[in-house]
Coordinates of C-alpha atoms in Angstrom, one line a residue:
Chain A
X576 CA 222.9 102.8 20.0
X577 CA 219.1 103.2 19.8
X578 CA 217.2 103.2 22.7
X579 CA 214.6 100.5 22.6
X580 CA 211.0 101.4 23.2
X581 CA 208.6 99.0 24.7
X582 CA 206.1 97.3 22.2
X583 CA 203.1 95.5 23.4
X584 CA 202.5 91.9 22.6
X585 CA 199.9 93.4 20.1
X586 CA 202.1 95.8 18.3
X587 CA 205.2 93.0 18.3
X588 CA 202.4 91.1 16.0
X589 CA 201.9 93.8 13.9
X590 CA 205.5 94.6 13.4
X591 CA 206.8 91.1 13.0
X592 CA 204.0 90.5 10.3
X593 CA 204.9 93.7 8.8
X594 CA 208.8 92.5 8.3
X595 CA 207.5 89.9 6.2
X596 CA 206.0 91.5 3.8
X597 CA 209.2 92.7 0.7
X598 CA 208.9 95.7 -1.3
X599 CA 207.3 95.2 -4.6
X600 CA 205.2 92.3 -3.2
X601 CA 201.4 92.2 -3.9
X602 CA 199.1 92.1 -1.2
X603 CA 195.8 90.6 -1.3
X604 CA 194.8 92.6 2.5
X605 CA 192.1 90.7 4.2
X606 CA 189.6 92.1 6.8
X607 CA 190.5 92.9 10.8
X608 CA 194.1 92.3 12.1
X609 CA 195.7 92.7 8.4
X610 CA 195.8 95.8 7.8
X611 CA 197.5 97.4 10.8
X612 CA 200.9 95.2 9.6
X613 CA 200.4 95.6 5.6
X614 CA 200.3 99.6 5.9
X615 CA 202.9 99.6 8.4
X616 CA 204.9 97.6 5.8
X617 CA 204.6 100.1 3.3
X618 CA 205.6 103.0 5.6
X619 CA 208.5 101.3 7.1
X620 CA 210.5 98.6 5.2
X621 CA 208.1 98.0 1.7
X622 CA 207.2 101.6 0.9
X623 CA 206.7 99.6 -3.0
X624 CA 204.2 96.6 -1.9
X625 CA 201.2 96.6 -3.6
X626 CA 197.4 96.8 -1.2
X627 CA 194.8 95.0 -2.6
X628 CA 191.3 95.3 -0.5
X629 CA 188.5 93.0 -1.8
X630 CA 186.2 95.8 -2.3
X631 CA 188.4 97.0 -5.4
X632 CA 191.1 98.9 -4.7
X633 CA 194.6 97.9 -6.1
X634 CA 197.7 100.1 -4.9
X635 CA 196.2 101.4 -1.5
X636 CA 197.9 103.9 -0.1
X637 CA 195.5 104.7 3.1
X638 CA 196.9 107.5 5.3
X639 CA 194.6 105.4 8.2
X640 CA 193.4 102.1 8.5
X641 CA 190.0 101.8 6.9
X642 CA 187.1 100.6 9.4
X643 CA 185.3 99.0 6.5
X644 CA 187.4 97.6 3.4
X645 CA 184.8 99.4 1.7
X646 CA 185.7 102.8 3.1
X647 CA 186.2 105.7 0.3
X648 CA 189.9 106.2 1.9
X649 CA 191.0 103.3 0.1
X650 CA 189.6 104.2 -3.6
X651 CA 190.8 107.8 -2.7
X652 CA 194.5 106.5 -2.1
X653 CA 194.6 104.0 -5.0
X654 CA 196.1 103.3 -8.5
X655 CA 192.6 101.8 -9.5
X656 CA 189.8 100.7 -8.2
X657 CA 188.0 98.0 -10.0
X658 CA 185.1 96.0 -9.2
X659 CA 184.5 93.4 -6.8
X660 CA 184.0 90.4 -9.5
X661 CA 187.0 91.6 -11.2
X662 CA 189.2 92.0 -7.6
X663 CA 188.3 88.0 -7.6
X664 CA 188.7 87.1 -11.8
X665 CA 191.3 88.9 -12.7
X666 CA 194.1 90.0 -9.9
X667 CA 193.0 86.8 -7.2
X668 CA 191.9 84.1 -9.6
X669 CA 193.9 85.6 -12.2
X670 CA 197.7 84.7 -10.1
X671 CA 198.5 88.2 -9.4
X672 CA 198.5 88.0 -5.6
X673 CA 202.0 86.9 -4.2
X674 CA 200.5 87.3 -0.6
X675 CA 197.5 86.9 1.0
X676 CA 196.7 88.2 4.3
X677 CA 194.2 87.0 6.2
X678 CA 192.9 87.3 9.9
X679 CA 190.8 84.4 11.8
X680 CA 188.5 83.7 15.0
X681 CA 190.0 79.8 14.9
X682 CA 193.3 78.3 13.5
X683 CA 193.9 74.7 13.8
X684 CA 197.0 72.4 13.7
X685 CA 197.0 72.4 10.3
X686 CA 196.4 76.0 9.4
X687 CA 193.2 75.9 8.5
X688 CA 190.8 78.7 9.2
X689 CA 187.3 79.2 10.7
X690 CA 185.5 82.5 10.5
X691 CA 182.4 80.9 10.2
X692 CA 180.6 79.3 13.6
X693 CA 181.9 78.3 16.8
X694 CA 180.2 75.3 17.7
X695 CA 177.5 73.2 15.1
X696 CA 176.6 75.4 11.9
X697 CA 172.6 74.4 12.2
X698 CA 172.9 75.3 16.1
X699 CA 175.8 77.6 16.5
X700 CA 177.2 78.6 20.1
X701 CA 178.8 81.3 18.6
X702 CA 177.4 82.9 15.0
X703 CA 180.8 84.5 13.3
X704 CA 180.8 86.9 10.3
X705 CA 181.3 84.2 7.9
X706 CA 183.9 83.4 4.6
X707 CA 184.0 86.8 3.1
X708 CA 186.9 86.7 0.5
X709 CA 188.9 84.3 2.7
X710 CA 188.1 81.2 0.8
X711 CA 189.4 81.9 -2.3
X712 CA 192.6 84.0 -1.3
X713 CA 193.8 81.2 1.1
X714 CA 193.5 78.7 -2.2
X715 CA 194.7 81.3 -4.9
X716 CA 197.3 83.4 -3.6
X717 CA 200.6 82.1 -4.3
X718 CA 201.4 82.3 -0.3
X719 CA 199.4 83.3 2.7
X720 CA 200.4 85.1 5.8
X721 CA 198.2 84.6 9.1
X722 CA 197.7 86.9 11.9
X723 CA 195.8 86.4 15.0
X724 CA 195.9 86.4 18.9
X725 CA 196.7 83.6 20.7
X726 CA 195.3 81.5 23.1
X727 CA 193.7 77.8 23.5
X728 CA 190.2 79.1 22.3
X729 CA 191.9 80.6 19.0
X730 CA 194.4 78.0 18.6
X731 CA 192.6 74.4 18.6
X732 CA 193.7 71.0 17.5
X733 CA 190.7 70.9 15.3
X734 CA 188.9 74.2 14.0
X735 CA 184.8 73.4 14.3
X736 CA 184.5 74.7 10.7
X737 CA 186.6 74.9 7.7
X738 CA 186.1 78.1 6.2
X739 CA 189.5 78.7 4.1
X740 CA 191.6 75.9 4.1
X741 CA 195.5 75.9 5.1
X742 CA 196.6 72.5 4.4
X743 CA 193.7 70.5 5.3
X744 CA 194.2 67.2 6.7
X745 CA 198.2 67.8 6.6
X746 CA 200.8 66.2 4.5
X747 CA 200.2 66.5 0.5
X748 CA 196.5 67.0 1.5
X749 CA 196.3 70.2 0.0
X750 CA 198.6 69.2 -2.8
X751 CA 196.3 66.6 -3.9
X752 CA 193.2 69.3 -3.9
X753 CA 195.4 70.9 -6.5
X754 CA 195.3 74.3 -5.2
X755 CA 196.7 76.6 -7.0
X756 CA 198.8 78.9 -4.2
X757 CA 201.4 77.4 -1.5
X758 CA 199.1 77.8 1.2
X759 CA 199.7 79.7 4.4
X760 CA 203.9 79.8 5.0
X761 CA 203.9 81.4 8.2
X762 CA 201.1 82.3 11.3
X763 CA 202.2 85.6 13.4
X764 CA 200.5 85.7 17.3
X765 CA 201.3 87.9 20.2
X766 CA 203.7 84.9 21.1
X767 CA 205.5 83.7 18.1
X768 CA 206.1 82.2 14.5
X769 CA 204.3 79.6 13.3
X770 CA 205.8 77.7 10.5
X771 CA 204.4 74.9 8.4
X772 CA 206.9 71.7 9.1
X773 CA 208.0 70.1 5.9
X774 CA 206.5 67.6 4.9
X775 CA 203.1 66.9 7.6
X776 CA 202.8 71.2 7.6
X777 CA 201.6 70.9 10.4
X778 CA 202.3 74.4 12.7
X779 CA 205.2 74.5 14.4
X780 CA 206.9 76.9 16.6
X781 CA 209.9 78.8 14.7
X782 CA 210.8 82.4 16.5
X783 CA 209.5 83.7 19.6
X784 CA 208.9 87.2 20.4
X785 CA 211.5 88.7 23.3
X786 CA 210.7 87.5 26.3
X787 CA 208.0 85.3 25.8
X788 CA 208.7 81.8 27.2
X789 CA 208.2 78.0 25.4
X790 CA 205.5 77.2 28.3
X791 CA 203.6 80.3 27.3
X792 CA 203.3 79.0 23.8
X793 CA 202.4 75.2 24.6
X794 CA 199.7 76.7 27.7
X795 CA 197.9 78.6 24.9
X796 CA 198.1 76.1 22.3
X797 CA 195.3 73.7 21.6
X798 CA 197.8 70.9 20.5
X799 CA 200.6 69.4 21.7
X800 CA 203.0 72.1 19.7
X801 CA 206.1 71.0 18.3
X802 CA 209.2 73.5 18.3
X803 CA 211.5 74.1 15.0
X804 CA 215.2 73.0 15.7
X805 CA 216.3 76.3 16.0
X806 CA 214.2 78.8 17.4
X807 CA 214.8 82.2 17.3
X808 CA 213.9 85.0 18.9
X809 CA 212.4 88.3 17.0
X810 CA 214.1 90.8 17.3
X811 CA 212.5 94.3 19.3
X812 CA 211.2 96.7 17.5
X813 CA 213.0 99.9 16.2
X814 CA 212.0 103.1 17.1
X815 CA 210.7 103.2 13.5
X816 CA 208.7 101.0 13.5
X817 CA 207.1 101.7 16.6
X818 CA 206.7 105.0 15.5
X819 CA 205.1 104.7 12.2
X820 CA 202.4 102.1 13.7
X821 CA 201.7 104.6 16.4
X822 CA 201.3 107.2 14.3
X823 CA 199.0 105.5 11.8
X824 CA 196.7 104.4 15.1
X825 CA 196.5 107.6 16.5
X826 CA 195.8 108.8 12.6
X827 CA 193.5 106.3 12.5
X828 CA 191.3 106.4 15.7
X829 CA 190.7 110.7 15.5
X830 CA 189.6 109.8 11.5
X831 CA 186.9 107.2 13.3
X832 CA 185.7 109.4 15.8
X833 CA 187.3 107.4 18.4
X834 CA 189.9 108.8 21.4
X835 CA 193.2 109.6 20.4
X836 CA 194.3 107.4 23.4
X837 CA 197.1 109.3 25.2
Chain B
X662 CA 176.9 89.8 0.1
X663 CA 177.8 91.8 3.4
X664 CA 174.6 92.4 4.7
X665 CA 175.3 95.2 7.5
X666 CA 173.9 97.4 10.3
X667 CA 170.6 97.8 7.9
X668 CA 170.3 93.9 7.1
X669 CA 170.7 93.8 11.1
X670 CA 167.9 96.3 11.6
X671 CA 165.1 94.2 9.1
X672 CA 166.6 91.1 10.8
X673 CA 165.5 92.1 14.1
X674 CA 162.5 93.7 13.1
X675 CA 161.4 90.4 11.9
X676 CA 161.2 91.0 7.9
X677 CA 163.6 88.9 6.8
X678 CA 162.4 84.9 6.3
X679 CA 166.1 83.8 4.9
X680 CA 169.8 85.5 4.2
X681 CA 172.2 84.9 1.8
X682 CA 175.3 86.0 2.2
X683 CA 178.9 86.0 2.3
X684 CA 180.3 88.1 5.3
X685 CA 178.2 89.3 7.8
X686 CA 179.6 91.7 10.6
X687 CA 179.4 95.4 11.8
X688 CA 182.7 96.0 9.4
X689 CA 185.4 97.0 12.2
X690 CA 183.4 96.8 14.6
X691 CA 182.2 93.3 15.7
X692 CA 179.1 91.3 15.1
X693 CA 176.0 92.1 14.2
X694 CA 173.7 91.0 16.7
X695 CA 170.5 90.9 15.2
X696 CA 171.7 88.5 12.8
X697 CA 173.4 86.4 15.8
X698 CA 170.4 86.6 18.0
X699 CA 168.2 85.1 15.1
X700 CA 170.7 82.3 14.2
X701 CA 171.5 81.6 17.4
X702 CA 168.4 81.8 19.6
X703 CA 165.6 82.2 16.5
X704 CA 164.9 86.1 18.0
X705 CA 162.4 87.3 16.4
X706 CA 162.3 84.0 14.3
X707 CA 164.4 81.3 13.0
X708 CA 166.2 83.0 9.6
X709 CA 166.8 80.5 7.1
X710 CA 171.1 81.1 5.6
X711 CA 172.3 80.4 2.2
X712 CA 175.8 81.4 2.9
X713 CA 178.6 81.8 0.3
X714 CA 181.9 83.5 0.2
X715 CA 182.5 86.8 -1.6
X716 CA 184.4 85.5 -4.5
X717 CA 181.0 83.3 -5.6
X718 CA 178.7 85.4 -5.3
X719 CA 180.4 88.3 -7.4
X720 CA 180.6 85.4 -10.3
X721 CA 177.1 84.5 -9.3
X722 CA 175.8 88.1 -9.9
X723 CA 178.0 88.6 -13.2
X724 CA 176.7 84.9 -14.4
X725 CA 173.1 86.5 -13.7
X726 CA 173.9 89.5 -15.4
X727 CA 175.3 87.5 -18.2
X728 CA 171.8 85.5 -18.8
X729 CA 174.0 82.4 -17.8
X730 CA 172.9 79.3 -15.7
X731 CA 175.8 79.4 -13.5
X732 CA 179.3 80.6 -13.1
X733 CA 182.2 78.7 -12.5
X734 CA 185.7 79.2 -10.4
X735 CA 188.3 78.1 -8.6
X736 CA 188.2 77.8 -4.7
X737 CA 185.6 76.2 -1.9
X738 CA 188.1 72.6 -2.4
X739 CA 188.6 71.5 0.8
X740 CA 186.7 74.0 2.7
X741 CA 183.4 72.9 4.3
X742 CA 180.9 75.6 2.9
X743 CA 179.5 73.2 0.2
X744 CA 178.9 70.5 2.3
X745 CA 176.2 73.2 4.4
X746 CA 174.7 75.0 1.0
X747 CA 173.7 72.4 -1.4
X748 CA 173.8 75.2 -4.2
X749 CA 177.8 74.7 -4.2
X750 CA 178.5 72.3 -6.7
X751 CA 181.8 71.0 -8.5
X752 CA 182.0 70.7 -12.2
X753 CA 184.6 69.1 -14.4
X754 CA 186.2 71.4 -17.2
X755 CA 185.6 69.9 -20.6
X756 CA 188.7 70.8 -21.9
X757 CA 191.3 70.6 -19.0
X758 CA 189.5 68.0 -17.1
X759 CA 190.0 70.6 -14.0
X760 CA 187.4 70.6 -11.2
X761 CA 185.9 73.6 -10.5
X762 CA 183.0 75.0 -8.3
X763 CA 179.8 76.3 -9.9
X764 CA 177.3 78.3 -8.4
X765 CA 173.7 79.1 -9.6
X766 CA 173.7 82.5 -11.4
X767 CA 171.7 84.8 -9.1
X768 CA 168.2 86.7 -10.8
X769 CA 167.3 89.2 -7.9
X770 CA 163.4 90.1 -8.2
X771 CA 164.6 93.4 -7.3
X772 CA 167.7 95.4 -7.0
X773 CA 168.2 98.8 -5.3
X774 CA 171.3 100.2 -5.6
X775 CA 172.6 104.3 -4.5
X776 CA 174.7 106.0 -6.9
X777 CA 176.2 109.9 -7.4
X778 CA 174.6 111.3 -9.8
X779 CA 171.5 110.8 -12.8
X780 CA 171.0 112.9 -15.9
X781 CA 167.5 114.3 -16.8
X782 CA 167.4 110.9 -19.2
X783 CA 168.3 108.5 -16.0
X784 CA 171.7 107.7 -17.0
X785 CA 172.9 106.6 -13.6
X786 CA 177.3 107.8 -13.1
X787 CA 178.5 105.9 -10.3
X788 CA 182.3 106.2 -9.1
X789 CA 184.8 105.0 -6.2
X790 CA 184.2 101.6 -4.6
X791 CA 181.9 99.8 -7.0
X792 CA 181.3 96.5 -5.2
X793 CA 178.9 94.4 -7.4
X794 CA 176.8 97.6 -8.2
X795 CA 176.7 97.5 -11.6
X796 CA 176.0 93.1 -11.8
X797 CA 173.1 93.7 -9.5
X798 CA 171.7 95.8 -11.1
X799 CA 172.0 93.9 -14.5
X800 CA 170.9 90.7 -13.1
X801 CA 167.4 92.0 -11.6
X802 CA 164.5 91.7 -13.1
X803 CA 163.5 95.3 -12.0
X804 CA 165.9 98.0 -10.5
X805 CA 165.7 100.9 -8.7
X806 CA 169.3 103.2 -8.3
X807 CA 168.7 106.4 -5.6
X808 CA 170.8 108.8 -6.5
X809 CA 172.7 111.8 -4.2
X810 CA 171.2 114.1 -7.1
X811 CA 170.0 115.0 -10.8
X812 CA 172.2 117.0 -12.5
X813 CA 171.5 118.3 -16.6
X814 CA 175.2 116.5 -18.4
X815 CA 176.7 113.8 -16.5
X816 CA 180.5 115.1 -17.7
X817 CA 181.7 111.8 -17.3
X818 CA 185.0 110.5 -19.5
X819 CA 184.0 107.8 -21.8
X820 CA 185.3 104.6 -19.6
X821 CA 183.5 105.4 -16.5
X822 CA 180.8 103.6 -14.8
X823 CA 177.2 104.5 -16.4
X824 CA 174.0 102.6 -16.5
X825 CA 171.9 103.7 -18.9
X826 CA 168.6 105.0 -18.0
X827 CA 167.1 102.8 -20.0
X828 CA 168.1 99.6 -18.9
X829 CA 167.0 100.6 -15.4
X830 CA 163.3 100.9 -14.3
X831 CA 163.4 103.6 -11.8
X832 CA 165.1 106.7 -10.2
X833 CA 164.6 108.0 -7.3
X834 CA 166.6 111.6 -5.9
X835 CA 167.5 110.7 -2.4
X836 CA 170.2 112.9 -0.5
X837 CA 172.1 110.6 1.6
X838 CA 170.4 107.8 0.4
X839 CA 173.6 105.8 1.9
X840 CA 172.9 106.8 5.0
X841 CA 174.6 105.8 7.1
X842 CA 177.3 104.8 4.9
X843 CA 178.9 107.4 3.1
X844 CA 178.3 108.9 -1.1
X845 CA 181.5 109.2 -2.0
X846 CA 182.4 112.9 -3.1
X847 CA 179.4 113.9 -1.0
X848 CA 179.5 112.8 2.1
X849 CA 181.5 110.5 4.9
X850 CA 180.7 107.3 6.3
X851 CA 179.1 108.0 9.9
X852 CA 181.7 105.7 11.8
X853 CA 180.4 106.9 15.1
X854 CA 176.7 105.2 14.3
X855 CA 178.7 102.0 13.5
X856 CA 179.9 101.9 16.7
X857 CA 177.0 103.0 18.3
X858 CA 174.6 100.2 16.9
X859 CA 176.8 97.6 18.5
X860 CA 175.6 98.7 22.0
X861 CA 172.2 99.2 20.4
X862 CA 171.7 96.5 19.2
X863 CA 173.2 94.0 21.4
X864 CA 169.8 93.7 23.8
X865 CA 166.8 93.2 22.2
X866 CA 165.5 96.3 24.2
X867 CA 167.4 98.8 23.8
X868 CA 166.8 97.5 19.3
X869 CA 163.5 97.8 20.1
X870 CA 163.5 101.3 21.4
X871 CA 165.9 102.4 19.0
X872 CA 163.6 100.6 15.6
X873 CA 160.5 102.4 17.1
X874 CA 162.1 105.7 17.9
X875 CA 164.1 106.1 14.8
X876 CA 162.0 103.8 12.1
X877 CA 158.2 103.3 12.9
X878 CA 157.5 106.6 15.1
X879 CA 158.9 108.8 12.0
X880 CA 156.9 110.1 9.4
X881 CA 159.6 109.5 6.3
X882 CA 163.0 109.6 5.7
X883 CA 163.9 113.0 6.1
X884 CA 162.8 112.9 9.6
X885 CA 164.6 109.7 9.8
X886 CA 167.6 112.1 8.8
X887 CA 166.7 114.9 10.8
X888 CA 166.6 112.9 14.3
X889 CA 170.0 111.4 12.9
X890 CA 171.6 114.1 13.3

């Protein structure tokens, strides 16, 4: 029997995001968090899914995790690498993206995203990067995955912005904006599973990571959260996996100059 | 589109009267805090946003490169951008009856672009990540592409990314011109000074020291490069 190595809340995200991603999938990989779980995907359990980075290239094969999604790793490591109006036309637009990946500063009940302001947009509290590709991959790809931290100020009933939308106002909301991709299908925190709830979507609990307790969930939950009948918990990670994404950070921080960390 | 550490440097130096923009951060790093400073607290000045996401302003550029009025896609439905830049609009496909977004096509007065390599007749190769390069430059009613150097045959197969000198107005040699972001096949992206500029940049202070120390106290730009180092 395999000895079980502790993971951190942080890397549990990354490696239960990573499981979801099959071999052979493509993957529209959006800025921040993303990328840590789509390249551990490929070097653990989907050494076939496709990497697509908005800056161009398709079939990413990054030995680290770029900085910048523009970083020269990325076109080094890929099938292609086309332009950015094309990334959009052809390969988003186009219906060539079975998963979108995307990161967020806010989440609400209903999946929808803001990257955009914390606070009023003509008097921000907080001024955030903004929409990059986000937009159109949460509307285009045919499902999207989320990733982010949790707490009350991430997870809110009501986001301040809508940047990419998730399902809007619930229910067939986004079905009646006729959008052309499923929307996002599950939200991976340090915590737990989120799952769209059939037919209101809105975000409901369906797997918790080891350990972590249904009080911890609903304490750093802006909404009164719901729970899926069954709730299961994630399984630890292998040594494998816990391996592979410590090697590609440690890869990854002496390529950006950064401490190697222990 | 992603104005970076050199959009935050103008920002805070108070040359900048409006943005427009789809993404604007220190990439992997954080914010950019120029930028936040003036939206947030008008430091030096208020900065007027036109803010878009990636996906329309690579259609806008290739609609302005096109000599079209606009360009058209899918996405923005339900999302709140074009209810804050009036620009957005929704048009109904004449055919399908879809609705779809439309964007003015973008016409820069100017367009500066760095690229690998120029013949002796200004044919401009570029290679690796291409962004929306080649669209701004074709959209512009005047261009300028620095270059890492000028070489006598470009040797370039017949697919890859050329602008020919003549439908460019001017080229300039400038070794690490993309300072300090990288030339591919010549040179690295300087993650360390990413980093850095988020502590330099975070107090007004400590930007102001660094703009005068490394922009207006230096003679040019190989100075600029020299103290870089």
């Amino acid at each position: 029997m395999t000895e079980t190595l502790a993971a951190t809340t942080t890397e549990m995200m990354s490696i239960a995001s990573a499981r979801l991603l099959k071999d052979g999938q493509v993957c529209f990989v959006g800025i921040g968090l993303p990328s840590a779980p789509a390249n551990l995907a490929r070097l653990t359990q989907a050494p076939g899914v496709v990497l697509i980075y908005e800056s161009g290239p398709i079939g990413a094969m990054p030995t680290v995790l770029p900085l910048s999604i523009g970083d020269g790793e990325l076109a080094l490591t890929a099938d292609t690498v086309v332009s950015t109006p094309e990334i959009f036309r052809y390969w988003l637009q186009g219906n060539r993206i079975d998963i979108g990946f995307l990161g967020a500063a806010q989440i609400d009940r209903f999946a929808n995203l803001n990257t955009t302001v914390i606070g009023p947009y003509a008097k921000p509290k907080i001024r955030l990067p903004g929409a990059g590709g986000a937009p159109e991959i949460a509307s285009s790809a045919k499902e999207v995955f989320i990733i982010l931290r949790q707490s009350k100020r991430t997870f809110v009933n009501k986001v301040d912005f809508i940047t990419s939308i998730g399902f809007g106002d619930g229910g067939d909301h986004r079905a009646r904006l006729k959008l052309p991709g499923k929307g996002p299908t599950k939200v991976v925190t340090d915590l737990c599973i989120m799952e769209p709830a059939a037919g209101t979507n809105e975000l409901t609990v369906t797997h918790l990571h080891e350990g972590v307790t249904r009080e911890q969930v609903i304490e750093n939950t802006g909404w009164p959260v719901q729970f899926a009948d069954t709730v299961d918990t994630i399984a630890p990670a292998t040594e494998a996996e816990l391996n592979a994404l410590r090697e590609l950070q440690r890869r990854t921080m002496i390529a950006h100059g950064m401490d190697s960390g222990e | 589109m992603t104005p970076d550490v050199i959009f935050d440097q103008m920002i805070g130096a108070g040359c900048a009267r409006k943005l427009i923009f789809s993404w604007g951060g220190n990439p992997g790093v954080g914010s950019l805090h120029r930028l936040r400073d003036a939206v947030e607290n008008e430091w030096p000045h208020a900065l007027e946003l036109e803010e878009h996401s990636h996906a329309d302003l690579a259609n806008a550029y290739v609609a302005g490169a096109s000599n079209l009025p606009f360009a058209v896609m899918r996405g923005y439905a339900g999302g709140d951008l074009p209810k804050y830049n009036p620009t957005i609009k929704t048009i109904v496909c004449p055919f399908t009856g879809e609705e779809l977004a439309a964007v003015p096509s973008i016409r820069p007065d100017v367009s500066v672009i760095h690229a690998q390599k120029a013949d002796r007749k200004g044919n401009i190769l570029l290679w690796g990540i291409l962004g929306v390069q080649k669209e701004a430059i074709l959209s512009a009613k005047r261009s300028i592409v620095t270059v890492e150097e000028m070489v006598d045959e470009l040797d370039a197969p017949p697919n890859a990314c050329i602008l020919p000198g003549w439908a460019i107005d001017r080229v300039c040699v400038v070794p690490r011109g993309a300072t300090p972001s990288y030339a591919h096949g010549y040179y690295e992206r300087d993650n360390r000074f990413y980093k850095a500029w988020d502590n330099i940049s975070r107090e007004r202070d400590s930007f102001e020291q660094w703009i005068k120390a490394h922009i207006y106290d230096v003679a040019d730009f190989d100075q600029y490069l020299q103290e870089a180092q």
